[in-house]
mmCIF file of C-alpha atoms and ligand atoms in Angstrom:
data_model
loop_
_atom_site.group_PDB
_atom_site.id
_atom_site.type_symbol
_atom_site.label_atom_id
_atom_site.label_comp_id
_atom_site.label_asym_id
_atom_site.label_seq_id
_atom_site.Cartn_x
_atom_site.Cartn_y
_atom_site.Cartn_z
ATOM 1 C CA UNK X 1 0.000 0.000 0.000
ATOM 2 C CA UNK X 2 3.157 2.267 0.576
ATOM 3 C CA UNK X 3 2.962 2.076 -3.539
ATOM 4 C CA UNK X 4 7.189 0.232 -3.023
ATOM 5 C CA UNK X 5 8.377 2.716 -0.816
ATOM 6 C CA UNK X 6 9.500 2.586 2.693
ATOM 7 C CA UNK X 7 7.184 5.157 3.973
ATOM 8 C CA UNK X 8 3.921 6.717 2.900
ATOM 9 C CA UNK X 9 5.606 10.339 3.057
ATOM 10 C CA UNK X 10 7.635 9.480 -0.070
ATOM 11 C CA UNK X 11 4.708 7.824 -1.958
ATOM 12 C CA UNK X 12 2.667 10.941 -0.684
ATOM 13 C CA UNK X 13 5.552 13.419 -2.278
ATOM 14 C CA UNK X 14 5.242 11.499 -5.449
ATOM 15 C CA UNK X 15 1.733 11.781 -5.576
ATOM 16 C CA UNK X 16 1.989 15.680 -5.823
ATOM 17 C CA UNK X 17 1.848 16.690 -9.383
ATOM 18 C CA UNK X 18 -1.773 14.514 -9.464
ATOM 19 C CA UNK X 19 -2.439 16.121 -6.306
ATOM 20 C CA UNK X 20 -1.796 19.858 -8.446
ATOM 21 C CA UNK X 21 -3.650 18.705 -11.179
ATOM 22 C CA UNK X 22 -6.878 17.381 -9.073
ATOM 23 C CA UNK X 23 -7.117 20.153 -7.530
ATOM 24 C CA UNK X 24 -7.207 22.381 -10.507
ATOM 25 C CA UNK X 25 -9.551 20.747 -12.157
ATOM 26 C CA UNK X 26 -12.427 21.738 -13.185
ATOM 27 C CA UNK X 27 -11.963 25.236 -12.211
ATOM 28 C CA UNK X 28 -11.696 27.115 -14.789
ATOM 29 C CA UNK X 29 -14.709 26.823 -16.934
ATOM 30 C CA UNK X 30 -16.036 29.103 -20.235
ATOM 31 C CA UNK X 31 -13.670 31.640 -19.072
ATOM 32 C CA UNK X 32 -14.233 31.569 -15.121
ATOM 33 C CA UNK X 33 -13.128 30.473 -12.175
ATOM 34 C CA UNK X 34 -15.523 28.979 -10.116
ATOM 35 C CA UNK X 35 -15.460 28.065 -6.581
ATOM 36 C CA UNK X 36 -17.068 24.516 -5.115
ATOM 37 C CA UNK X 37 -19.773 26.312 -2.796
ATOM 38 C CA UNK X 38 -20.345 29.525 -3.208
ATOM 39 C CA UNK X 39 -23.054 30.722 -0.302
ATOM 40 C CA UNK X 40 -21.959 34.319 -0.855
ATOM 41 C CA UNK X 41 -22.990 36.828 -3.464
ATOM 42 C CA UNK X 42 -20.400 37.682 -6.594
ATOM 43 C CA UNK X 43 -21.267 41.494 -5.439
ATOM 44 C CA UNK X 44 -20.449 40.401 -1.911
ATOM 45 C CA UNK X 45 -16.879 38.836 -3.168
ATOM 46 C CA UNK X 46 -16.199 42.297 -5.213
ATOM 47 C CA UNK X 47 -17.175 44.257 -2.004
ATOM 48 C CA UNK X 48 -14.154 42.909 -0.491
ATOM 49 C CA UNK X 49 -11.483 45.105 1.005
ATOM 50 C CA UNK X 50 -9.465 42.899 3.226
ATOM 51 C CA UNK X 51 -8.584 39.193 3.298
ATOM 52 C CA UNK X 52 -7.040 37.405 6.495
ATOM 53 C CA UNK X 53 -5.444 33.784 5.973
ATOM 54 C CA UNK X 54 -6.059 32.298 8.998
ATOM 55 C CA UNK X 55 -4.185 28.574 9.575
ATOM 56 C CA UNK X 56 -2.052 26.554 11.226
ATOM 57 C CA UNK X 57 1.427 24.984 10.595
ATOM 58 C CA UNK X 58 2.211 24.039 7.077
ATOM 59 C CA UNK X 59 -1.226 25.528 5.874
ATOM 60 C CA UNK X 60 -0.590 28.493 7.804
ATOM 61 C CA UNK X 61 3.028 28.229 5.053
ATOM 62 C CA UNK X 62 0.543 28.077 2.502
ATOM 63 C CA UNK X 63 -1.179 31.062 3.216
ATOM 64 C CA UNK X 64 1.982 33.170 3.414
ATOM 65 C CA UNK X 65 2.821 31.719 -0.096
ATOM 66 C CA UNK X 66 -0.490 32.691 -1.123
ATOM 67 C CA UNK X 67 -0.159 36.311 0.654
ATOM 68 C CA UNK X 68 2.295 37.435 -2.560
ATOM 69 C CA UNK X 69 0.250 36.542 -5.295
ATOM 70 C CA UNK X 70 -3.123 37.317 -3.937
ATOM 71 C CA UNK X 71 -2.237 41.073 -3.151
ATOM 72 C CA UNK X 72 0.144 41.118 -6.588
ATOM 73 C CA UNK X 73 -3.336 40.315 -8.498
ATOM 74 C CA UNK X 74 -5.737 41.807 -6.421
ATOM 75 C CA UNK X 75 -4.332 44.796 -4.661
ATOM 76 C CA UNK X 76 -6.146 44.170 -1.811
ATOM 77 C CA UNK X 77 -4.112 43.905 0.993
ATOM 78 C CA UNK X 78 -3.621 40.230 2.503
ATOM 79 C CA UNK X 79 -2.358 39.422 6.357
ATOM 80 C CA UNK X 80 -1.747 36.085 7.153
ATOM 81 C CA UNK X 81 -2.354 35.007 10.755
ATOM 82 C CA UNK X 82 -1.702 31.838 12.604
ATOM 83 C CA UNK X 83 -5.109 30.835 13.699
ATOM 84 C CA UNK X 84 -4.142 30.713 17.380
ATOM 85 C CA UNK X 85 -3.234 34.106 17.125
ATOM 86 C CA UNK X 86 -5.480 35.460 15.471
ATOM 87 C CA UNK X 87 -8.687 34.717 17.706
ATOM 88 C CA UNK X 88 -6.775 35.999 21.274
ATOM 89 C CA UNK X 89 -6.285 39.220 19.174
ATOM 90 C CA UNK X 90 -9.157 41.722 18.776
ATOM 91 C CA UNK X 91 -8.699 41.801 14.822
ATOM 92 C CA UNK X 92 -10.357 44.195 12.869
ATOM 93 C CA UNK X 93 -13.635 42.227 10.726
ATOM 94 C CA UNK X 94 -16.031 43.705 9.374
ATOM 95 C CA UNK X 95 -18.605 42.500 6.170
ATOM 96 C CA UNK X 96 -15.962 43.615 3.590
ATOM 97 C CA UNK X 97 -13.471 41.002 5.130
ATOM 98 C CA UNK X 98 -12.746 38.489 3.478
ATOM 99 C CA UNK X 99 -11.319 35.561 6.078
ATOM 100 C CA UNK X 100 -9.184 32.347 4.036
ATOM 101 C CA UNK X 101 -9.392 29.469 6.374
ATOM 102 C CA UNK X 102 -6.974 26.867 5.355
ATOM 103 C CA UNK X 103 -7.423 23.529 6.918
ATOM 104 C CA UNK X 104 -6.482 20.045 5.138
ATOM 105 C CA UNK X 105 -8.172 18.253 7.709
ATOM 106 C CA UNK X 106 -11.033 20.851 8.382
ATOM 107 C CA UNK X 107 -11.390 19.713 11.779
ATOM 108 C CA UNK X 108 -7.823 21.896 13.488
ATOM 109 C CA UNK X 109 -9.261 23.515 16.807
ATOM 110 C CA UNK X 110 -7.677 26.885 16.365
ATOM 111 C CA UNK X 111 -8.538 27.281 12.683
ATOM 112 C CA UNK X 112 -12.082 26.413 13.531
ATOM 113 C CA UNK X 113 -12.850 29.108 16.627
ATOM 114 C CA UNK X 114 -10.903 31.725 14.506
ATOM 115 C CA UNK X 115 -13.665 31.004 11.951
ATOM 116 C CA UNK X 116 -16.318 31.342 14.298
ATOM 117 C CA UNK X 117 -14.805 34.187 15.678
ATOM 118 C CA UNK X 118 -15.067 35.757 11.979
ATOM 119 C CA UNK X 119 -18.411 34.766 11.499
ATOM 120 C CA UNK X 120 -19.630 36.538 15.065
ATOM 121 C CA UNK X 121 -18.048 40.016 13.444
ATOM 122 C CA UNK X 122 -19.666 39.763 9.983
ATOM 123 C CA UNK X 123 -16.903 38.548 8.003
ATOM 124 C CA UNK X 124 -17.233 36.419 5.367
ATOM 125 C CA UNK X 125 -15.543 32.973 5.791
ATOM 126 C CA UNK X 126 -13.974 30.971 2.603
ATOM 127 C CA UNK X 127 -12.481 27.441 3.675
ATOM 128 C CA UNK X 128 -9.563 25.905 1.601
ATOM 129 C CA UNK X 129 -10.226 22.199 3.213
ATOM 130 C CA UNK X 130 -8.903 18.600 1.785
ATOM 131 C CA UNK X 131 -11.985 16.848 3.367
ATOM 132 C CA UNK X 132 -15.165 16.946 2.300
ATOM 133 C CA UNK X 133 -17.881 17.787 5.303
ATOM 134 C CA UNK X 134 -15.643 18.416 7.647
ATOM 135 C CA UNK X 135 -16.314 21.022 10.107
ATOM 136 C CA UNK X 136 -14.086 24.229 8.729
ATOM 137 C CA UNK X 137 -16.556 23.978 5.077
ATOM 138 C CA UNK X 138 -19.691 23.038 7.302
ATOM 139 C CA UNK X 139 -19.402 26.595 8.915
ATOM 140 C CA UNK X 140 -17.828 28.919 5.706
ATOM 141 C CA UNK X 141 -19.778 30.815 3.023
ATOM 142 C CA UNK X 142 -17.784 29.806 0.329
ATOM 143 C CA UNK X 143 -15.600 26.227 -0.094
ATOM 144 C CA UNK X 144 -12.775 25.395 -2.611
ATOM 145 C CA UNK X 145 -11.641 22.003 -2.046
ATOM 146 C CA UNK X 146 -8.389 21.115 -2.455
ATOM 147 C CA UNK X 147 -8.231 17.175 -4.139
ATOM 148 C CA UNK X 148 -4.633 15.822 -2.522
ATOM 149 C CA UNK X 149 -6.570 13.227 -1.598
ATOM 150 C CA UNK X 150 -6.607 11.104 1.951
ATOM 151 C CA UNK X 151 -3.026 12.058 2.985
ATOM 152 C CA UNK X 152 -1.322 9.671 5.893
ATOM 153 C CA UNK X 153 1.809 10.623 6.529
ATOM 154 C CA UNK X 154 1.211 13.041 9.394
ATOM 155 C CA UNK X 155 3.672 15.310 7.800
ATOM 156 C CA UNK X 156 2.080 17.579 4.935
ATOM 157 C CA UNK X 157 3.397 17.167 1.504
ATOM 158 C CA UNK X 158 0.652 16.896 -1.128
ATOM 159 C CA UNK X 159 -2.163 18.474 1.117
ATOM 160 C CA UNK X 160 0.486 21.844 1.397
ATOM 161 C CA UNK X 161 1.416 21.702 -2.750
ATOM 162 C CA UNK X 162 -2.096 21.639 -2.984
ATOM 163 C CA UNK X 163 -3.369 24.428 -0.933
ATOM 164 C CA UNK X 164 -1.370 26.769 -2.175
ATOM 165 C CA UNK X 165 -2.792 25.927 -5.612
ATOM 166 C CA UNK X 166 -6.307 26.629 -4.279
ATOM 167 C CA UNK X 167 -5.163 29.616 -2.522
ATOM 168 C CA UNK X 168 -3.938 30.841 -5.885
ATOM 169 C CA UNK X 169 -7.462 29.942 -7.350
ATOM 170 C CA UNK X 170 -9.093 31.792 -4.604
ATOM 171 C CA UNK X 171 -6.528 34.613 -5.194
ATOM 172 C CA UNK X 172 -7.484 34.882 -9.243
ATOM 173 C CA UNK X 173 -11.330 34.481 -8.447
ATOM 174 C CA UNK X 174 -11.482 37.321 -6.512
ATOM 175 C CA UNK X 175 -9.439 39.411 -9.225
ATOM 176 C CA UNK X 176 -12.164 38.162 -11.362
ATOM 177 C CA UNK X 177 -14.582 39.715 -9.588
ATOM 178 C CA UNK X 178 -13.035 43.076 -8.726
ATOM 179 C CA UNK X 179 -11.890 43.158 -12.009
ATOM 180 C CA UNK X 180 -8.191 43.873 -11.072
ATOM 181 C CA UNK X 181 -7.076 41.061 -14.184
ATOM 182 C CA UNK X 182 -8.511 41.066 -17.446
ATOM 183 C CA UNK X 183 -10.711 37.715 -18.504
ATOM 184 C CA UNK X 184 -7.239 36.938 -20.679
ATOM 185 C CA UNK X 185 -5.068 37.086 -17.688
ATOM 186 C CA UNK X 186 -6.684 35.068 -15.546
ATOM 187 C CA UNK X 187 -6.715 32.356 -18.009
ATOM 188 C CA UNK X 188 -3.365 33.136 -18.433
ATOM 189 C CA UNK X 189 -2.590 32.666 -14.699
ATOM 190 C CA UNK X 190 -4.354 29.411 -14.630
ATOM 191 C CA UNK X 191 -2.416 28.011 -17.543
ATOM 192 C CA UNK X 192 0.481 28.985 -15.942
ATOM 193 C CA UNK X 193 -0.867 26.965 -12.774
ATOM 194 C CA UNK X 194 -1.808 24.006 -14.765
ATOM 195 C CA UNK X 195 2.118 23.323 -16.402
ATOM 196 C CA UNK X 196 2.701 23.091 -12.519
ATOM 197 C CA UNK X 197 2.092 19.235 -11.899
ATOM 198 C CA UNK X 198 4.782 18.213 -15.394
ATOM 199 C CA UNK X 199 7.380 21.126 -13.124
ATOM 200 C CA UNK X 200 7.048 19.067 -10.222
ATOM 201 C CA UNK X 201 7.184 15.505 -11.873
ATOM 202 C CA UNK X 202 10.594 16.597 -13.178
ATOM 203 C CA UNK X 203 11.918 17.878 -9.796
ATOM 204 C CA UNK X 204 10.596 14.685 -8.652
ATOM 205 C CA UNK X 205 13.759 13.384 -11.156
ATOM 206 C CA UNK X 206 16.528 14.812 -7.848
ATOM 207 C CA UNK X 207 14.676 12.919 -5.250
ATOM 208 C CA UNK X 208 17.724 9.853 -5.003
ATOM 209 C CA UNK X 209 20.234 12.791 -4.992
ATOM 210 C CA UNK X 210 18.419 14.103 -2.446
ATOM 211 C CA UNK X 211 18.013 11.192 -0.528
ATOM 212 C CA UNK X 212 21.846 10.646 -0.927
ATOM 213 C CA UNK X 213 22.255 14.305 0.303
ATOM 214 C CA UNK X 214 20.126 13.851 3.454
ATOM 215 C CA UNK X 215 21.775 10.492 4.321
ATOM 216 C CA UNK X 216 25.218 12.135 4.491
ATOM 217 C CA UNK X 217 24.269 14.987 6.939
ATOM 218 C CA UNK X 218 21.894 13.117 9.207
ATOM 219 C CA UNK X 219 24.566 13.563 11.610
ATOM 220 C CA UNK X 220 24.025 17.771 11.801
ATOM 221 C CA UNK X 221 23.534 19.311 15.298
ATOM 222 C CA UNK X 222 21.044 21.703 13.236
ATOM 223 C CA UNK X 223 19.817 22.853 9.833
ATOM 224 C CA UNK X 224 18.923 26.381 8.869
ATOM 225 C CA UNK X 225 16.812 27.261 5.830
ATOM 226 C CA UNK X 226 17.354 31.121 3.685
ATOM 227 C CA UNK X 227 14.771 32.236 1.053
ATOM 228 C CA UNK X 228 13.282 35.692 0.285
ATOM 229 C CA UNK X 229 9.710 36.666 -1.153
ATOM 230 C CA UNK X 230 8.314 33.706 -2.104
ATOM 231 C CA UNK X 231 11.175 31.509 -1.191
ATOM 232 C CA UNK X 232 10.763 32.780 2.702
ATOM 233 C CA UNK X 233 7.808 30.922 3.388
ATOM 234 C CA UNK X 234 9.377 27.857 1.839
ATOM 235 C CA UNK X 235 12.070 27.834 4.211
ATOM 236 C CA UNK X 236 9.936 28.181 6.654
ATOM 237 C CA UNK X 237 8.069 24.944 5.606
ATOM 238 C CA UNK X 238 11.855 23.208 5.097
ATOM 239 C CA UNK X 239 12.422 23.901 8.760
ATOM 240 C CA UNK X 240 9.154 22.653 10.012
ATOM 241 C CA UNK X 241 9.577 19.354 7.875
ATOM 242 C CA UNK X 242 12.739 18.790 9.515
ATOM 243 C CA UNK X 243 11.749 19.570 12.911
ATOM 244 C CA UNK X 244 8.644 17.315 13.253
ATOM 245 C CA UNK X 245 10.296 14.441 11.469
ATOM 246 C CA UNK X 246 14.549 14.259 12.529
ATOM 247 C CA UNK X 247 13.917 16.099 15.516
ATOM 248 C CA UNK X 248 16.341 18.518 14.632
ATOM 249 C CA UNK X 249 17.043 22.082 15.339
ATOM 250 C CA UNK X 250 15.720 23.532 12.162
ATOM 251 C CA UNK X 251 15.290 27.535 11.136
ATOM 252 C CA UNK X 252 13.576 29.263 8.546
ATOM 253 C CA UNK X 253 15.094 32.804 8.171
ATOM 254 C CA UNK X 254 14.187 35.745 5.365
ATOM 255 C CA UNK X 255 17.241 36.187 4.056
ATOM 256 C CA UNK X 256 17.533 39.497 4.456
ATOM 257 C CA UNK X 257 17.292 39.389 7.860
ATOM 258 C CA UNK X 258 20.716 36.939 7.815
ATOM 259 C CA UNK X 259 22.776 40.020 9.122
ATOM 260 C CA UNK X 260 20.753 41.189 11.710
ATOM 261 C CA UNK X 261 21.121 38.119 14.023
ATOM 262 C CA UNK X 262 21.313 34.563 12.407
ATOM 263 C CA UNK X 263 24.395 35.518 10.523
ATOM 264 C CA UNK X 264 26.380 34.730 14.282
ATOM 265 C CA UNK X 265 25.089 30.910 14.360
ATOM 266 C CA UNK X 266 26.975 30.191 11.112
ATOM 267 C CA UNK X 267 29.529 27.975 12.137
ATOM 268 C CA UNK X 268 32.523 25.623 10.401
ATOM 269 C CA UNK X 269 30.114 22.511 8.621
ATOM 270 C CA UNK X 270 26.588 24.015 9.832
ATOM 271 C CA UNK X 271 24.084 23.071 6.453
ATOM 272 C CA UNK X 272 22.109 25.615 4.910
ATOM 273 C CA UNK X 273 19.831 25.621 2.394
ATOM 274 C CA UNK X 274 19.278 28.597 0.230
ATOM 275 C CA UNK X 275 16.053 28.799 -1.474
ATOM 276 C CA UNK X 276 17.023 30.691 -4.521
ATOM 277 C CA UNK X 277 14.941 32.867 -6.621
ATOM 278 C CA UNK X 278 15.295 32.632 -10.208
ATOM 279 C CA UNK X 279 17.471 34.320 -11.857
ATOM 280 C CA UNK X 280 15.317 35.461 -14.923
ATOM 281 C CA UNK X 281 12.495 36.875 -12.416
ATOM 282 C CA UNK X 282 13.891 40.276 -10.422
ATOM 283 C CA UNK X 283 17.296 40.222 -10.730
ATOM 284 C CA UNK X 284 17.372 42.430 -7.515
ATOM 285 C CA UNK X 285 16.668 39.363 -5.550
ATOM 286 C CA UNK X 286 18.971 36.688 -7.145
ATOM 287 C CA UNK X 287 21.813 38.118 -7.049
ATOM 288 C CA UNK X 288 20.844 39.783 -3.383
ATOM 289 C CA UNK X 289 20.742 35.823 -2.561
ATOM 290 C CA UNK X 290 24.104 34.830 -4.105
ATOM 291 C CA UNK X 291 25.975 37.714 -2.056
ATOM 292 C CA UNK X 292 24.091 36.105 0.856
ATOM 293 C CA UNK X 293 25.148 32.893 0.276
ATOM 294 C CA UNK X 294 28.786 33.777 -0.417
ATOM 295 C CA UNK X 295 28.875 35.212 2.574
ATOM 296 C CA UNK X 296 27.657 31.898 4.475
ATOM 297 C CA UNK X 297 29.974 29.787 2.875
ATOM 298 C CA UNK X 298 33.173 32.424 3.596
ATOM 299 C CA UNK X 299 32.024 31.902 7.270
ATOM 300 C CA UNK X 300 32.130 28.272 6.936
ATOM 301 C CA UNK X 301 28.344 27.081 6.190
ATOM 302 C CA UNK X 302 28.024 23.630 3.856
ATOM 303 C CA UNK X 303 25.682 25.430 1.243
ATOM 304 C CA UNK X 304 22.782 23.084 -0.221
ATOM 305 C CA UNK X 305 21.526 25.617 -2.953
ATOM 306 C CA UNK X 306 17.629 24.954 -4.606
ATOM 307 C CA UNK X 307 17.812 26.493 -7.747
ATOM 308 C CA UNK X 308 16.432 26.840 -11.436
ATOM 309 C CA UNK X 309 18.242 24.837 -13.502
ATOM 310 C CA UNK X 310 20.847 26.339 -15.595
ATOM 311 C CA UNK X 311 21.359 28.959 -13.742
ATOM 312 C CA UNK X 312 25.370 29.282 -13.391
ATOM 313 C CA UNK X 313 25.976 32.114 -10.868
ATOM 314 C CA UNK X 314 25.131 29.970 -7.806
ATOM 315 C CA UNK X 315 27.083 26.923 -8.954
ATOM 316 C CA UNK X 316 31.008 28.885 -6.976
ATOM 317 C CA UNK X 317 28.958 29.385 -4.095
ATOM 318 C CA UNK X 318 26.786 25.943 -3.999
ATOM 319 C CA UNK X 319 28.717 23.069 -1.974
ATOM 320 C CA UNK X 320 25.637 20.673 -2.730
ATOM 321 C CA UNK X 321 23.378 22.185 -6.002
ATOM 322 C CA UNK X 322 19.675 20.962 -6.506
ATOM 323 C CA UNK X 323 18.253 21.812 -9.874
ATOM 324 C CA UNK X 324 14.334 22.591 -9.946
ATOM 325 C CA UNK X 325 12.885 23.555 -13.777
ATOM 326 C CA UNK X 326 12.107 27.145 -14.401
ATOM 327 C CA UNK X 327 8.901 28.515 -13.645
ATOM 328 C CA UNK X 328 7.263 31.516 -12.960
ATOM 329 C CA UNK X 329 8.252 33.207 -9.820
ATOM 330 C CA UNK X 330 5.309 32.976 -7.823
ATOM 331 C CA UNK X 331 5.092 29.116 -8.523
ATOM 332 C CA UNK X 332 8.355 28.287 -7.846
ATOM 333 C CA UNK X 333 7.027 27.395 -4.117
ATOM 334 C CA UNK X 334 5.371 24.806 -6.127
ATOM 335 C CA UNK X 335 8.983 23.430 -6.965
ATOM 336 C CA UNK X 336 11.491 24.329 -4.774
ATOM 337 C CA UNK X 337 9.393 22.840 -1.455
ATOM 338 C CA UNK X 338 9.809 19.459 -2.909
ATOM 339 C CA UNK X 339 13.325 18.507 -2.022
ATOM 340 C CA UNK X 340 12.852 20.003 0.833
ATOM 341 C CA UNK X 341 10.437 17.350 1.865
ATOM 342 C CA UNK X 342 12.456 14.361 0.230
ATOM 343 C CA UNK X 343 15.477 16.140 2.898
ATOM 344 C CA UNK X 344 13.522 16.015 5.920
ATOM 345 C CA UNK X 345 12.177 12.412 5.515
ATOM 346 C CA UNK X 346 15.664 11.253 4.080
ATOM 347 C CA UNK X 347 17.110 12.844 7.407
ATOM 348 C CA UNK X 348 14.871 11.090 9.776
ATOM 349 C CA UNK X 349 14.719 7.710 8.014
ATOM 350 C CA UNK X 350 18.730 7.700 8.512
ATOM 351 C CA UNK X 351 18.611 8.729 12.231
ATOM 352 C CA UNK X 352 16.032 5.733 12.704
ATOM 353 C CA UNK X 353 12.808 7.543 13.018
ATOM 354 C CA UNK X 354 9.297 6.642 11.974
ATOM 355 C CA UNK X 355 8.654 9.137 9.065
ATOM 356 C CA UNK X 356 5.081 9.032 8.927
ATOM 357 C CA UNK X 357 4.504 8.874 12.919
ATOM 358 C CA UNK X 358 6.394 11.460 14.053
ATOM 359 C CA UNK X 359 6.505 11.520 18.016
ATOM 360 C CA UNK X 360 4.286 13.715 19.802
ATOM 361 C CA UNK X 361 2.278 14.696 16.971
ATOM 362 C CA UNK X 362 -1.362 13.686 15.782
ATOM 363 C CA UNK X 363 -2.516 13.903 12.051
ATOM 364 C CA UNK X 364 -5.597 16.309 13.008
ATOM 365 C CA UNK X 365 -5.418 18.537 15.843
ATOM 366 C CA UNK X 366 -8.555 18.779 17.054
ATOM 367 C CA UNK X 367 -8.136 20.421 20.974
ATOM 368 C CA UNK X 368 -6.204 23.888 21.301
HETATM 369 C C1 F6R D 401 3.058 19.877 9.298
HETATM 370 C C2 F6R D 401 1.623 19.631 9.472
HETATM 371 C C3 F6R D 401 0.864 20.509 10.408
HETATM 372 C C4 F6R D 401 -0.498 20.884 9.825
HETATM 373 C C5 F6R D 401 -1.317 21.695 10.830
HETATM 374 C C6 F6R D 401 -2.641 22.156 10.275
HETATM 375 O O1 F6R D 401 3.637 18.964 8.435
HETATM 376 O O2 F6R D 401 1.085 18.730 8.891
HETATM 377 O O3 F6R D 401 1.602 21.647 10.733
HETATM 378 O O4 F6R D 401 -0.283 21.617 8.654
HETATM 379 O O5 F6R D 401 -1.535 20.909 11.991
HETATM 380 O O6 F6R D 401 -3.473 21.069 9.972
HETATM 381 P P1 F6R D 401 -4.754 21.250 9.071
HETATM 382 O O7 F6R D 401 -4.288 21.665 7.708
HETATM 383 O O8 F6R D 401 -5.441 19.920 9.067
HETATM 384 O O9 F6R D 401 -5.589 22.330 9.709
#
């Protein structure tokens, strides 16, 4: 049932480009996106003035993924709030809000009051949820379901690859209705998102040298992850991966932040993995990224570089080099998480660990 593997996590990682493609299916139709439930009105949707992505963990990643293309397209502005958080706070709702609750099980505690919470102040509540029925879509006025289908490992893989899809579905719909993207460009945009599950069957093409990678530094005291835009959230997700499965000191930093603190843990052998950006996008933040990352590795750091393929001006700076096919920037999240995964589980399969039952942790978290 493990489809030949040794653990469902890897079967689960292979499984993602169908997971993309399931979940994009079917919504795009003569010229539209369309939601799954829809309880709200279309003039309701373009009255919106604020969204809040309200999650948890690696769907709480998703949303801060999501947070750079949604305001890009919409120019509404986006905050993205952990759901336990968010509910303590006294955030400011109102009927114009538009609240994103992303849930794969549908049933997380936290996500769930901070939806009721939203509901009590007017706001309008759209669920992103990977179960059908579950409580999270039960209690929202609008549902996109994402189709990852049942996932087991009780670390995310496909469920995360394919919230952020929906996210980006729920991002074009509502620049469909506020008018903020031409009819062409959104079905531009959702091409773009459906060549997304043949880009991540080809990075699926690094997952033995990844594998080989994470067996030879099992043995790290810690891991930290670099990206910027886009690529910050995915080392954010990197770090949590390796956390809850090799019980390992893992950090996600922005990049930019490297020289304002984290810059003093870099030490002789420590691994870090750099999240590039590719170098055809804003060149601003490539080659910001490679003067990072030479400054790592002249302190010491092994570098493990993610980045497009072809692109040569890492390649002095990269002690380990992971190729991921070009994409467009704000997809290459859909990419450049995937080693990351293979890393994590690769890690913790070496140091002995169960990589679908991590310790401590359930599947669905369903008490605060
Ligand atoms: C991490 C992971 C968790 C979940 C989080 C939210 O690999 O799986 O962080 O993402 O518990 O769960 P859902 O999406 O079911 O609300």
């Amino acid at each position: 049932e493990k489809g030949g593997h040794e653990y469902f996590m890897l079967k689960e990682i292979e499984e993602q480009p169908e997971a993309l493609a399931n979940t994009l299916r079917g919504h795009f139709e003569s010229g539209r996106i369309i939601l799954d439930e829809q309880r709200i009105s279309d003039q309701d949707l373009r009255d919106v003035d604020k969204v809040f992505v309200v999650a948890c963990g690696s769907a709480y990643h998703s949303g801060l993924v999501a947070k750079y293309a949604i305001e890009h397209w919409t120019r509404l502005p986006v905050e993205v709030e952990l759901a336990s958080e968010f509910r303590y706070r006294d955030p400011v709702l109102d009927r114009d809000t538009l609240v994103v609750a992303v849930s794969q099980s549908g049933e997380t505690a936290d996500t769930l009051e901070a939806v009721r919470h939203a509901r009590e102040q007017k706001a309008r509540v759209l669920a992103v949820c990977n179960t059908n029925g579950a409580q999270i879509p039960r209690e929202s006025d609008a549902v996109l379901y994402t189709h990852a289908g049942p996932e087991i490992g009780v670390a995310s893989t496909k469920a995360f690859l394919a919230q952020i899809a929906a996210n980006y579905l729920v991002g074009l719909a509502l620049a469909q209705a506020r008018g903020t993207k031409y009819p062409d460009e959104v079905a531009r945009e959702f091409a773009e998102l459906e060549a997304m599950p043949a880009a991540v069957q080809k990075v699926l093409s690094t997952v033995e040298q990844v594998r080989d990678l994470g067996r030879r530094i099992a043995d790290s005291k810690a891991v930290l992850f670099l990206g910027r835009h886009v690529g910050f959230p995915v080392a954010l997700e990197g770090a949590l991966k390796l956390k809850e499965l090799a019980y390992m000191h893992a950090e996600g930093f922005a990049a930019g932040e490297l020289k304002h603190g984290p810059i003093a843990l870099i030490e002789d052998g420590l691994p870090v993995v750099v999240v590039m950006p590719s170098p055809k996008g804003r060149a601003v933040l490539h080659s910001k990224l490679v003067s990072n990352i030479s400054e790592i590795q002249a302190r010491g750091a092994r570098t493990i570089v993610i980045a497009e393929e072809g692109d040569e001006t890492v390649r002095p700076f990269a002690d380990e080099l992971i190729e991921v096919p070009a994409v467009p920037t704000l997809l290459q999240p859909l990419v450049s998480t995937v080693p990351l995964q293979v890393l994590a589980a690769e890690i913790a399969r070496t140091r002995g660990y169960d990589v679908d039952k991590p310790r401590n942790l359930a599947k669905s978290v369903t008490v605060e």
